Short mmCIF file of C-alpha atoms and ligand atoms in Angstrom, two decimals:
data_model
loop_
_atom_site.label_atom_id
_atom_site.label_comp_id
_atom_site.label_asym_id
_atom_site.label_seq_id
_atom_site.Cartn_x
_atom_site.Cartn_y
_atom_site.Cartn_z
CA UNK M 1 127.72 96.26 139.96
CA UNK M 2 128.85 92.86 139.01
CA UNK M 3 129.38 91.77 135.20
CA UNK M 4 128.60 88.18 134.70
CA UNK M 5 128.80 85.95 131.93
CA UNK M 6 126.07 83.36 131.99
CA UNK M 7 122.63 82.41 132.83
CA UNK M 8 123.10 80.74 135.75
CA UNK M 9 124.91 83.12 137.33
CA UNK M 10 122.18 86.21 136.37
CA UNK M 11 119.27 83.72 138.23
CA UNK M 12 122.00 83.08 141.53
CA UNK M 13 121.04 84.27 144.69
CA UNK M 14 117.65 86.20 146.27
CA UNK M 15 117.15 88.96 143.65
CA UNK M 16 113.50 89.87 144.75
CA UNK M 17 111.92 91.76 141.41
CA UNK M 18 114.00 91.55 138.74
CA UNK M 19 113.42 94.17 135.45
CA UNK M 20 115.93 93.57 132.75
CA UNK M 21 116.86 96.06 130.03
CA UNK M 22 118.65 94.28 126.88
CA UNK M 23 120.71 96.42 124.60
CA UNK M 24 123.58 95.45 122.06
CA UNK M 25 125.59 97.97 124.27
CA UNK M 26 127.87 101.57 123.10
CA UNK M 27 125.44 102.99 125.38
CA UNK M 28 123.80 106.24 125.44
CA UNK M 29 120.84 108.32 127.20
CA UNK M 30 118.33 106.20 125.56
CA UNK M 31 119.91 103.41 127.45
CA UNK M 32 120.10 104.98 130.54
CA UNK M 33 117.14 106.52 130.52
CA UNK M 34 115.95 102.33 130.53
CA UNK M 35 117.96 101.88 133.30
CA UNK M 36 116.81 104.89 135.37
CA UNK M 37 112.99 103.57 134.85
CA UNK M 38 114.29 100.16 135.75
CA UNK M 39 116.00 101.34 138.58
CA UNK M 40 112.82 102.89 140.16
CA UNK M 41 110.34 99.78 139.88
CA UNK M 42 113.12 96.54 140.76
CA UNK M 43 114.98 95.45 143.34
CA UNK M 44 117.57 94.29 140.84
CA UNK M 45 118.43 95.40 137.91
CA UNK M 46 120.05 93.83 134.96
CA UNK M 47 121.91 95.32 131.89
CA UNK M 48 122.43 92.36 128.60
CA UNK M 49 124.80 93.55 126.52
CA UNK M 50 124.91 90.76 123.65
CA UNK M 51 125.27 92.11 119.57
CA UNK M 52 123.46 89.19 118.48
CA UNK M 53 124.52 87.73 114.76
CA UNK M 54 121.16 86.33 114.12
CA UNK M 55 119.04 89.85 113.68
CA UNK M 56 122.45 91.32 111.49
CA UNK M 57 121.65 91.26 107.58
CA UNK M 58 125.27 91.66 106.73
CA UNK M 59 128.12 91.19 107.92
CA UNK M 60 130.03 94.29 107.52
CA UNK M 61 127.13 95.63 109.84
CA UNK M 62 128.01 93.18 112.30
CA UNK M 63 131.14 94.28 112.25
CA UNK M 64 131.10 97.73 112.48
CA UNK M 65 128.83 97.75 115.35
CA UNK M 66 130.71 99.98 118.11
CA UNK M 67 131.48 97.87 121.03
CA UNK M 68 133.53 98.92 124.13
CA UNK M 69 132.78 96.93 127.51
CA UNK M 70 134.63 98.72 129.93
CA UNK M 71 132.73 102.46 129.05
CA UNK M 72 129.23 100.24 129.47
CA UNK M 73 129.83 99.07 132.40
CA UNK M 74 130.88 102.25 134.23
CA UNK M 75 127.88 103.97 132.44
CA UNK M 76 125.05 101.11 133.39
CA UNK M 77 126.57 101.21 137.29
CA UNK M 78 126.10 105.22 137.27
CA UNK M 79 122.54 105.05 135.62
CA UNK M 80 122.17 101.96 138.38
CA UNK M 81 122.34 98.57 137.30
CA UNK M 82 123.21 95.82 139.34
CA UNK M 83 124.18 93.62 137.25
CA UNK M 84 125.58 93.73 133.58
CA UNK M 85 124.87 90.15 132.00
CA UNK M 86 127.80 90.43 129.06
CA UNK M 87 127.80 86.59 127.61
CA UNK M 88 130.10 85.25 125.25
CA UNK M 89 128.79 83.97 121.98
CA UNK M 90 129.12 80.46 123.48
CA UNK M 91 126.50 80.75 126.26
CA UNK M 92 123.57 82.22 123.70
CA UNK M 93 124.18 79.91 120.79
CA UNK M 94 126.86 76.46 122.00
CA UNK M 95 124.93 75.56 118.92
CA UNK M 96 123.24 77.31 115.85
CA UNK M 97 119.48 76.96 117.25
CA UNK M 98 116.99 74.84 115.54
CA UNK M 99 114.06 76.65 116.67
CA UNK M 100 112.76 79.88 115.06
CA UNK M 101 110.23 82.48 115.87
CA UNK M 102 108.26 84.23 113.58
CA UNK M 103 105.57 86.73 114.91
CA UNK M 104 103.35 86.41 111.84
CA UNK M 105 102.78 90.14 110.74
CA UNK M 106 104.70 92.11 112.97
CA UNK M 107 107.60 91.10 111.20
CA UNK M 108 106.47 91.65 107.63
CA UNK M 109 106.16 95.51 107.02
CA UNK M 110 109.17 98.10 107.11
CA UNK M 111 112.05 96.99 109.03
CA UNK M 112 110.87 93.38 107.89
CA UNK M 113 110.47 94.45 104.14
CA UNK M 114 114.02 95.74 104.09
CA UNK M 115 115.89 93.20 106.60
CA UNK M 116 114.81 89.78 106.04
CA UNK M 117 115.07 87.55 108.80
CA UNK M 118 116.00 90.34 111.08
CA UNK M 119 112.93 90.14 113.11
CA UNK M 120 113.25 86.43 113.58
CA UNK M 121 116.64 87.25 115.09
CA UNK M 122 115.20 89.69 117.20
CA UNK M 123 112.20 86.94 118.40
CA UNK M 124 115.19 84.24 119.47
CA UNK M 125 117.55 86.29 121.58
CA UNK M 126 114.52 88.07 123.45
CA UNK M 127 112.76 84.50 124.21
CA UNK M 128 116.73 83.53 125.55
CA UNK M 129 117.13 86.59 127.51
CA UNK M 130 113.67 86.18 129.14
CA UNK M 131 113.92 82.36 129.85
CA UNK M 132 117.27 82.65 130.99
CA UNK M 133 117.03 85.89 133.02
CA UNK M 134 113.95 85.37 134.48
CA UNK M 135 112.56 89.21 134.32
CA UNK M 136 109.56 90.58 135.70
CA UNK M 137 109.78 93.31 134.01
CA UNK M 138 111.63 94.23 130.89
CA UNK M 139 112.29 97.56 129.10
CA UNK M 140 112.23 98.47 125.60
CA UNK M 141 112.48 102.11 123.49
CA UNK M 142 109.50 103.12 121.14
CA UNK M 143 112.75 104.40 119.02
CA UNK M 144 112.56 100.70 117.77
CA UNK M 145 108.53 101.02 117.65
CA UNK M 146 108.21 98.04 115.25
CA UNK M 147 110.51 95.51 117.74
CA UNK M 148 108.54 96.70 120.67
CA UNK M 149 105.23 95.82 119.04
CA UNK M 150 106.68 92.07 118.19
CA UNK M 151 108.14 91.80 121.67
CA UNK M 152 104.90 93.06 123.36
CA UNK M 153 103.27 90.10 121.01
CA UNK M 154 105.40 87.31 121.69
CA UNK M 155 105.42 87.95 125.41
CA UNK M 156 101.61 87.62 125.49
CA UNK M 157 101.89 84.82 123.05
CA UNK M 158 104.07 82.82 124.49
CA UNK M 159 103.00 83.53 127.95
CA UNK M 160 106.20 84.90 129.41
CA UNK M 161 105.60 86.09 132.97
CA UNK M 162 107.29 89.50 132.19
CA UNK M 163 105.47 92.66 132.10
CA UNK M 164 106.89 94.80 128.92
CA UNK M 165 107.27 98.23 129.05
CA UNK M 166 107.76 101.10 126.43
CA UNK M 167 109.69 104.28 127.08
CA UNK M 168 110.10 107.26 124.29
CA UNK M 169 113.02 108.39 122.24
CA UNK M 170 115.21 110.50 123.63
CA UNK M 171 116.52 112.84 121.31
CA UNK M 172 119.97 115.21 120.54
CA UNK M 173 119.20 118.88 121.44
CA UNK M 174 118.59 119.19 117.62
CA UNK M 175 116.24 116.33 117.29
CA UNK M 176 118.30 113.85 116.02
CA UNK M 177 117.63 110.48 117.53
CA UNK M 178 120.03 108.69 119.65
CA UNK M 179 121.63 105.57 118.25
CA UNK M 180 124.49 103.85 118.80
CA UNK M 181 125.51 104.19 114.84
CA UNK M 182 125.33 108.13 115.12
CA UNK M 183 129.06 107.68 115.49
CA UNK M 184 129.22 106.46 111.88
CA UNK M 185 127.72 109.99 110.64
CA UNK M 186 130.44 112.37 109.08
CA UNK M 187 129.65 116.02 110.12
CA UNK M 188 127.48 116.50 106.72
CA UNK M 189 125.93 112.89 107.14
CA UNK M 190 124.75 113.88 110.60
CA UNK M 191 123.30 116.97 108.93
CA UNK M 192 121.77 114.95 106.42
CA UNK M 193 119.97 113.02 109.23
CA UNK M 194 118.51 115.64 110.15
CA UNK M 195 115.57 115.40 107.66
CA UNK M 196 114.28 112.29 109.36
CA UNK M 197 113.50 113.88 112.88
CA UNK M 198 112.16 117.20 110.73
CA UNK M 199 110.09 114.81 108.66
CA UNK M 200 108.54 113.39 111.98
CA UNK M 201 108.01 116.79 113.58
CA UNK M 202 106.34 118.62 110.87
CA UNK M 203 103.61 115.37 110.03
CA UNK M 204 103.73 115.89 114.11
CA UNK M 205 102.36 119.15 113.54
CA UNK M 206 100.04 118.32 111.15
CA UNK M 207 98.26 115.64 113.31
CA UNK M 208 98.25 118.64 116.23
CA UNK M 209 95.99 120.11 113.53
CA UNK M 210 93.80 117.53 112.91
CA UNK M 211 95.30 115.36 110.10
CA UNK M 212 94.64 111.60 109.83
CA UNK M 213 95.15 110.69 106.17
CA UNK M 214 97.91 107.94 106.19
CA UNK M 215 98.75 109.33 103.05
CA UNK M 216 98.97 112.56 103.62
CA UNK M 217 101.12 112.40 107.01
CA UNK M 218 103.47 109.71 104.83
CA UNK M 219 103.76 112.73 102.18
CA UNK M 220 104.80 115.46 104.83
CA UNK M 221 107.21 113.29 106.34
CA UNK M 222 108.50 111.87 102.82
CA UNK M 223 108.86 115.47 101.27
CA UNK M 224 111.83 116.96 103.70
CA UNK M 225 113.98 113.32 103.64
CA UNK M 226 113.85 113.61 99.96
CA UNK M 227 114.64 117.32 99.79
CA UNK M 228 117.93 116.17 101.38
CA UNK M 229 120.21 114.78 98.88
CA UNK M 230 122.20 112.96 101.98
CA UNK M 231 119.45 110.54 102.99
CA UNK M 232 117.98 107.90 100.72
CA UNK M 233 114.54 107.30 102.02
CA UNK M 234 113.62 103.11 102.54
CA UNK M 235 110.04 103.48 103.52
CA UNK M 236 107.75 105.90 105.56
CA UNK M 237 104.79 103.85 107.31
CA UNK M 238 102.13 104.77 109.61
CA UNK M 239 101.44 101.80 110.90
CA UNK M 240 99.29 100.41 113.91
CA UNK M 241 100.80 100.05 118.05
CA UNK M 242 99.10 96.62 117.81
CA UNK M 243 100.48 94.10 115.18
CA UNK M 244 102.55 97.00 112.68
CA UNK M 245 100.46 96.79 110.78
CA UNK M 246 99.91 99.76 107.79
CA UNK M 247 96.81 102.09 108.30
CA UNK M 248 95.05 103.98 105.90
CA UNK M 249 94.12 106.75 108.84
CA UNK M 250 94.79 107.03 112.70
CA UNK M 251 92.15 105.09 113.61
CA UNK M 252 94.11 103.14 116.11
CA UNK M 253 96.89 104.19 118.51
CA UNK M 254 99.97 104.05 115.96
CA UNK M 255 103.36 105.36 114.85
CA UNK M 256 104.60 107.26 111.84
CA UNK M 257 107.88 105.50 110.97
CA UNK M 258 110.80 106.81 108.94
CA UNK M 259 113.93 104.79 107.78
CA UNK M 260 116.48 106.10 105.57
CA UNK M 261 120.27 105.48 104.85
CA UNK M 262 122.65 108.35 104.87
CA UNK M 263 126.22 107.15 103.95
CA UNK M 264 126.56 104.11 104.74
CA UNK M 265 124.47 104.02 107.98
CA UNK M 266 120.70 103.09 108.31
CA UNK M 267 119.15 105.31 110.36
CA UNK M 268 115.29 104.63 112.00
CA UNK M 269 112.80 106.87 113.65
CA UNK M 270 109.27 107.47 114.49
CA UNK M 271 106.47 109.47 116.14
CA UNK M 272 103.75 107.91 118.34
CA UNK M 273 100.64 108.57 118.67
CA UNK M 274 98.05 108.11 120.62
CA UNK M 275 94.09 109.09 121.58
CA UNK M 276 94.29 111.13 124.57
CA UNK M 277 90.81 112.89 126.04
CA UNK M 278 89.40 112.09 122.41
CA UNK M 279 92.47 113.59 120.17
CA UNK M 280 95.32 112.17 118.85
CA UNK M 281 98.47 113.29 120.35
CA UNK M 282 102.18 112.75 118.46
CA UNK M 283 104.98 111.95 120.89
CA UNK M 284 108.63 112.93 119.61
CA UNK M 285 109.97 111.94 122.72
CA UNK M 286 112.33 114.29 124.65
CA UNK M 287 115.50 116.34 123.84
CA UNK M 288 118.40 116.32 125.76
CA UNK M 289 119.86 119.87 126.57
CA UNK M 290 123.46 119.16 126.07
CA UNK M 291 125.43 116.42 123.33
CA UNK M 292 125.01 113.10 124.27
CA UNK M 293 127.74 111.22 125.89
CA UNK M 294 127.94 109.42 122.08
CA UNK M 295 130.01 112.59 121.45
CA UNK M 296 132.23 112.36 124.21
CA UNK M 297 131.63 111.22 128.05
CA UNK M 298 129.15 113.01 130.07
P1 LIG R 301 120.10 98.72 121.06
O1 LIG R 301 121.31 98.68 121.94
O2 LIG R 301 120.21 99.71 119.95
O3 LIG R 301 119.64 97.36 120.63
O4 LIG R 301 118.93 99.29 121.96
C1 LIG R 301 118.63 98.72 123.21
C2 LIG R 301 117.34 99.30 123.71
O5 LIG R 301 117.47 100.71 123.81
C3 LIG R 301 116.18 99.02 122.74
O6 LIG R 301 115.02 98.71 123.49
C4 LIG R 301 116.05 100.34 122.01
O7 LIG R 301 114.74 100.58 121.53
C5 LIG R 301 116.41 101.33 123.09
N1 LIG R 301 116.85 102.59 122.50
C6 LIG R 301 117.74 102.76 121.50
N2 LIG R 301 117.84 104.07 121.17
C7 LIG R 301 116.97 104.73 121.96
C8 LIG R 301 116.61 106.11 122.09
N3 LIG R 301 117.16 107.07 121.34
N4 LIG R 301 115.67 106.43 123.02
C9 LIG R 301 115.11 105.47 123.80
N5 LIG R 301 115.42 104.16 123.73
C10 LIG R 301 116.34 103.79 122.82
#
């Protein structure tokens, strides 16, 4: 696997199909579970690794944001990357861009609501990555459902010649979802954050049983983050696969999002769900049978 620093040198030479995975790196399964699924469609694969100011509200966040280049790049090679694409801030913004993108309505609800701008962030470096790479395919996780609906959108609107593709969460044995922050989480604070995957799961069992009420699957999910005095619930959504938008019943294919803050961390999650053989069917993702390599190398 090479590591290369700009554009130019990601587009050199014949790479046949190309599927890129972008990721603001300290990977994880999640990550590799992209690569993996890369892996199997591409001839080449390639790995961005960029923590990209313009989608960080703060910038203590910024800061704090786990980086170490040498453990990604011996952990994208083993999941099977080609090519790690690891640019200095130079080669994504030589100047502060002039041009913004707003996907009108993805971008307003939840994450939007509670990080302005964020999503406009989000819109630039994926347009950059995908002009400058070149991908045929690129891969995203539902565990950000809200980004993958606004990159789905502004690949079609835009007419980017990539195909986008959505994988599910991958999980701790206990449920928790993987994130690069869960290394923030004290022992209690990763107890705490708990509730939000438990939240998920029991409205998850409740739409096994037939429940579509927006309201009421908001309520199930709401009730066991606010039973935990660790977590500090921001919203809890059930919003639409299509634009995010919020839905007053699963009417359409959707997700049941969660985000909470527990210490000083922001923590996201979410169920999907879709119509399958005329009944809607919650996806949690999948649980990994041993701790993640977040807690220690595999
Ligand atoms: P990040 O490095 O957090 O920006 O994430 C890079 C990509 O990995 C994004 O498409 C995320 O949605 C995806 N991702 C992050 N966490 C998970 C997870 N637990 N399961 C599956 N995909 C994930």
């Amino acid at each position: 696997m090479r590591t290369v620093a700009t554009f130019a040198d990601v587009r050199k030479g014949d790479r046949g199909s190309v599927a890129l995975v972008p990721t603001m790196g300290y990977l994880h399964e999640g990550h590799l579970d992209l690569i993996s699924a890369a892996r199997r469609s591409s001839d080449t694969v390639v790995v961005s690794l960029f923590v990209n100011p313009l989608q960080f509200n703060e910038d203590v966040d910024l800061a704090a944001y786990p980086q170490d280049l040498a453990r990604d790049a011996a952990l994208a090679e083993q999941a099977g990357a080609d090519m790690l694409f690891a640019p200095p801030i130079e080669e994504m913004y030589a100047e502060q861009p002039l041009t913004s993108i707003t996907v009108a309505g993805v971008g307003e609800l939840m994450e939007g609501d509670h990080r302005p701008g964020h999503f406009d962030g989000v819109a630039v470096v994926v347009a950059k990555l995908l002009a400058g790479i070149q991908p045929d395919r690129a891969y995203f996780g539902r565990k950000d459902a809200q980004q993958l609906v606004l990159v789905t959108r502004l690949g079609a609107d835009l007419s980017f010649p990539v195909e986008i593709i959505g994988r599910p969460t991958i999980r701790e044995r206990d449920g928790l979802a993987l994130s690069s922050r869960n290394i923030h989480l004290s022992e209690a604070e990763r107890g705490a954050a708990l509730s939000l995957s438990a939240g998920l799961a029991a409205a998850a069992s409740a739409v096994e049983e037939g429940e579509t009420d927006a309201a009421t699957l908001e309520e199930i999910a709401r009730a066991r983050v606010d039973a935990e005095p660790g977590a500090h619930l921001e919203y809890v959504t059930l919003a639409s696969q299509a634009d995010a938008s919020a839905l007053p019943a699963l009417e359409v294919p959707a997700f049941l999002a969660v985000a909470a803050g527990v210490g000083t961390t922001r923590l996201m999650d979410n169920v999907h769900i879709d119509r399958v053989d005329g009944t809607w069917v919650p996806d949690l993702g999948s649980r990994l049978d041993r701790p993640s390599i977040l807690y220690g190398e595999a």
